[in-house]
Short mmCIF file of C-alpha atoms in Angstrom, two decimals:
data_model
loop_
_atom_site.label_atom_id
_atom_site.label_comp_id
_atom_site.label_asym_id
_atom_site.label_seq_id
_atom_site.Cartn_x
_atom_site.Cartn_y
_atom_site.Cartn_z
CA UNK A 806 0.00 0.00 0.00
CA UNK A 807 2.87 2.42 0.67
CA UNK A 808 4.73 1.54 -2.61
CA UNK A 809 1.26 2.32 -4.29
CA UNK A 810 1.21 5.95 -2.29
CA UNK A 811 4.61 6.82 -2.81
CA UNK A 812 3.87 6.21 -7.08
CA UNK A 813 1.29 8.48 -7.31
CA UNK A 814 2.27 12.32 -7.71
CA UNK A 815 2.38 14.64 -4.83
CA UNK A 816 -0.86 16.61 -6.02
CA UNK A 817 -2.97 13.01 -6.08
CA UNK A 818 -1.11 12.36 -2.67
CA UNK A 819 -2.43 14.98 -0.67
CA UNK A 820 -5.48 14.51 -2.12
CA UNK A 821 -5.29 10.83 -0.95
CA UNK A 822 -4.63 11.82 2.16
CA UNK A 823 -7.48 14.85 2.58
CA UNK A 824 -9.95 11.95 1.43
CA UNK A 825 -8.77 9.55 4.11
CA UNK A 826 -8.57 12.71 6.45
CA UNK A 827 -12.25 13.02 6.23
CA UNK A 828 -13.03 9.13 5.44
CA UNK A 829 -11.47 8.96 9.03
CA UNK A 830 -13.62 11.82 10.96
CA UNK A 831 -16.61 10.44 8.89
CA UNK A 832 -16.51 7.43 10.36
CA UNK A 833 -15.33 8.52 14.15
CA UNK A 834 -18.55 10.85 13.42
CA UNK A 835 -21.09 8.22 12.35
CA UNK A 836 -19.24 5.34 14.61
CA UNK A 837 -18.81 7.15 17.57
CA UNK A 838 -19.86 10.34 17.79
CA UNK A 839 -23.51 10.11 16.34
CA UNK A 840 -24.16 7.39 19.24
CA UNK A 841 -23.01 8.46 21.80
CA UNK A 842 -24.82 12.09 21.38
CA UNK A 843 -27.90 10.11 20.95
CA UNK A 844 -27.63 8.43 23.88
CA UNK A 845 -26.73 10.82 25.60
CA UNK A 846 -29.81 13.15 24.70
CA UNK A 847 -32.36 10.49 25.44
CA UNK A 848 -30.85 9.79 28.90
CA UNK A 849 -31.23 13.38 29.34
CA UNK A 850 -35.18 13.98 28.15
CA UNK A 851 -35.16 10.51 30.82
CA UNK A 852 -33.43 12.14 33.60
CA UNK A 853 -35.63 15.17 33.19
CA UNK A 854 -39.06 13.07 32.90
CA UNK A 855 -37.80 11.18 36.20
CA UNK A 856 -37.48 14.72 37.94
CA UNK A 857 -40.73 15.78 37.20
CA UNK A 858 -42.22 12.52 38.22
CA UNK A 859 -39.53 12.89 41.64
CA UNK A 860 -41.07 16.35 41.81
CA UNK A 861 -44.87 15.90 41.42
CA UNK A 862 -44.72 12.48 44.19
CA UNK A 863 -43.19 14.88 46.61
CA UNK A 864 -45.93 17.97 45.72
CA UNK A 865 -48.60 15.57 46.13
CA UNK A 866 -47.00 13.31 48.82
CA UNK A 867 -46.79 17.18 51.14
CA UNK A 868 -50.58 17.22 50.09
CA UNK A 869 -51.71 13.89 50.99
CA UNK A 870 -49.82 14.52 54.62
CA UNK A 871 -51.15 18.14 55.16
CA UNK A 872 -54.92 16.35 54.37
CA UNK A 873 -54.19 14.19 57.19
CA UNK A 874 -54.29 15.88 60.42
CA UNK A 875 -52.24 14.81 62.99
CA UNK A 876 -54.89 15.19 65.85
CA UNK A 877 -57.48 12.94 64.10
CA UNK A 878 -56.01 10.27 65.44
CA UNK A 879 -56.26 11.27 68.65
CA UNK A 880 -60.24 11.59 68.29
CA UNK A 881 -60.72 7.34 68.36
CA UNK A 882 -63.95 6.93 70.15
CA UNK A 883 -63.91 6.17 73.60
CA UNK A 884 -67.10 5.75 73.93
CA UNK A 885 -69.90 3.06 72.88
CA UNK A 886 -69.58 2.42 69.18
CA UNK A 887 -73.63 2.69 68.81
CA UNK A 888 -73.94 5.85 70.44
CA UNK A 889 -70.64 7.09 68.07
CA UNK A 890 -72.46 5.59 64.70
CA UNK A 891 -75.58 6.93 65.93
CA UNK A 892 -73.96 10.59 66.26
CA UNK A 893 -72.46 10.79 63.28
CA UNK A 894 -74.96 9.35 61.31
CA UNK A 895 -77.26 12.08 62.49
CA UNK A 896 -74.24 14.83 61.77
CA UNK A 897 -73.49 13.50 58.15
CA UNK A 898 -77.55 13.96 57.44
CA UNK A 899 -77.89 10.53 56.67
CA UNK A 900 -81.03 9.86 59.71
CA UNK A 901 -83.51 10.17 57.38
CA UNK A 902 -82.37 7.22 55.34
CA UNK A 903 -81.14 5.18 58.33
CA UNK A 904 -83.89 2.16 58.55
CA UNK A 905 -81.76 0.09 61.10
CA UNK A 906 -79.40 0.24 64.12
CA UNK A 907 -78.35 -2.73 66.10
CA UNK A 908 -75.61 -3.87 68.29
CA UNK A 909 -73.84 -6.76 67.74
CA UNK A 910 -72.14 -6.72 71.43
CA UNK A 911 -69.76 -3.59 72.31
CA UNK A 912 -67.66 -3.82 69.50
CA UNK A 913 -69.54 -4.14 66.17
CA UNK A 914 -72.68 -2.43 64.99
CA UNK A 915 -75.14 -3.54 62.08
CA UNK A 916 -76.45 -1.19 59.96
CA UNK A 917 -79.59 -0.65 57.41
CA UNK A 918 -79.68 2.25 54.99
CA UNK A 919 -82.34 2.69 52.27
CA UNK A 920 -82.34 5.11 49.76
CA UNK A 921 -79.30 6.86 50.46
CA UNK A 922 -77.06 8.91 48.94
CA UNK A 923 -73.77 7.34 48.09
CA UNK A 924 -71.23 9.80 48.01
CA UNK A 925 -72.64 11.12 51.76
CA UNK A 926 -72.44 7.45 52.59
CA UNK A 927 -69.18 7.25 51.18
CA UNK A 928 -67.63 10.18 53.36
CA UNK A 929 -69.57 9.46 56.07
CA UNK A 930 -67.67 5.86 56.07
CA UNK A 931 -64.25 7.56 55.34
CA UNK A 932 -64.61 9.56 58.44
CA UNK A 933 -65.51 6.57 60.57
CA UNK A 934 -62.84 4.80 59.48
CA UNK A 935 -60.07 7.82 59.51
CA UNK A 936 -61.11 9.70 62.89
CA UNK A 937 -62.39 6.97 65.05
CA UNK A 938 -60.72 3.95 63.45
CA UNK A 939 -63.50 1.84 62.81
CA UNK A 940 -62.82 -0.77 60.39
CA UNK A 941 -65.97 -1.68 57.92
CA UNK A 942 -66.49 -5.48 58.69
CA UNK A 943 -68.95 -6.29 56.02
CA UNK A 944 -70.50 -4.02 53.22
CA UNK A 945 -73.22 -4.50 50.44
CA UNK A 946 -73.99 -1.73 48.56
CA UNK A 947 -77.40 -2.36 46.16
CA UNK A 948 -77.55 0.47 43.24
CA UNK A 949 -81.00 1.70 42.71
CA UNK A 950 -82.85 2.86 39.76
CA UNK A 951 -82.65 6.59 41.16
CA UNK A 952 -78.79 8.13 40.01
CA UNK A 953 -76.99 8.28 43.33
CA UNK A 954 -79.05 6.47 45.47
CA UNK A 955 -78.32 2.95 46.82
CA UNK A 956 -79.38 0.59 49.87
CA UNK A 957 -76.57 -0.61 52.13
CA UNK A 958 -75.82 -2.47 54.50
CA UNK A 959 -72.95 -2.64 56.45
CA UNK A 960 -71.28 -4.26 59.85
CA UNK A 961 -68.95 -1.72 61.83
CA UNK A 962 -66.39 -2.89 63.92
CA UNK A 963 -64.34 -0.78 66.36
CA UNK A 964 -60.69 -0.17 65.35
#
């Protein structure tokens, strides 16, 4: 290859050696270079969508904790667990849908709604169960032809 190189005349030599020059950074450009500045951009639009992921958990994560009271867990009912249901029952506005109320001994409590209003139900139960720690034993939940209305029936048990 050299005797070739050293027969040709020194105008077709450096043009020889401009062509395998760029030949060279051609390929260290398509080999090499190209890749690796892919790469290296799509770990970066990565890095960035893991930040704002990092970023929105630990926005919402403060949110969920500031919902959460510390003192509501301090408010567990002392007290009978009928006289608590009975309470907040009344205080949620469900009373007027209430059918049923019974005891089932001093730490569970059956109860019989008709024609109530789910979502009321729904938070009424979420209280329950977040500021007195009462755990929902059973639960059947019968959808009526009315939007938003439903029976249920439901055993309570304390915490």
């Amino acid at each position: 290859m050299k005797a070739w190189y050293n027969a040709k005349e020194p105008q077709e030599q450096r043009i020889i050696l401009i062509l395998g020059v760029i030949i060279g950074l051609s390929l260290v450009y398509l080999l090499i270079w190209s890749p690796l500045s892919e790469a290296f951009l799509q770990k970066n639009s990565q890095v960035k969508a893991k930040q704002q992921l990092l970023s929105w958990m630990e926005k919402t994560g403060k949110q969920i904790i500031s919902l959460k009271p510390q003192s509501r867990l301090q408010q567990r009912s002392t007290g009978p667990i009928l006289s608590t249901v009975d309470r907040t029952i009344k205080t949620a506005g469900l009373g007027q849908t209430l059918k049923r109320l019974e005891p089932q001994g001093n730490q569970r409590v059956q109860i019989w709604f008709e024609k109530t209003a789910f979502d009321t139900l729904i938070i009424w139960l979420g209280k329950l169960t977040t500021e007195y720690a009462y755990q929902i034993q059973t639960i059947n939940i019968e959808r009526l032809d009315q939007p938003g209305l439903v029976n249920a029936r439901l055993v309570l048990k304390k915490g």
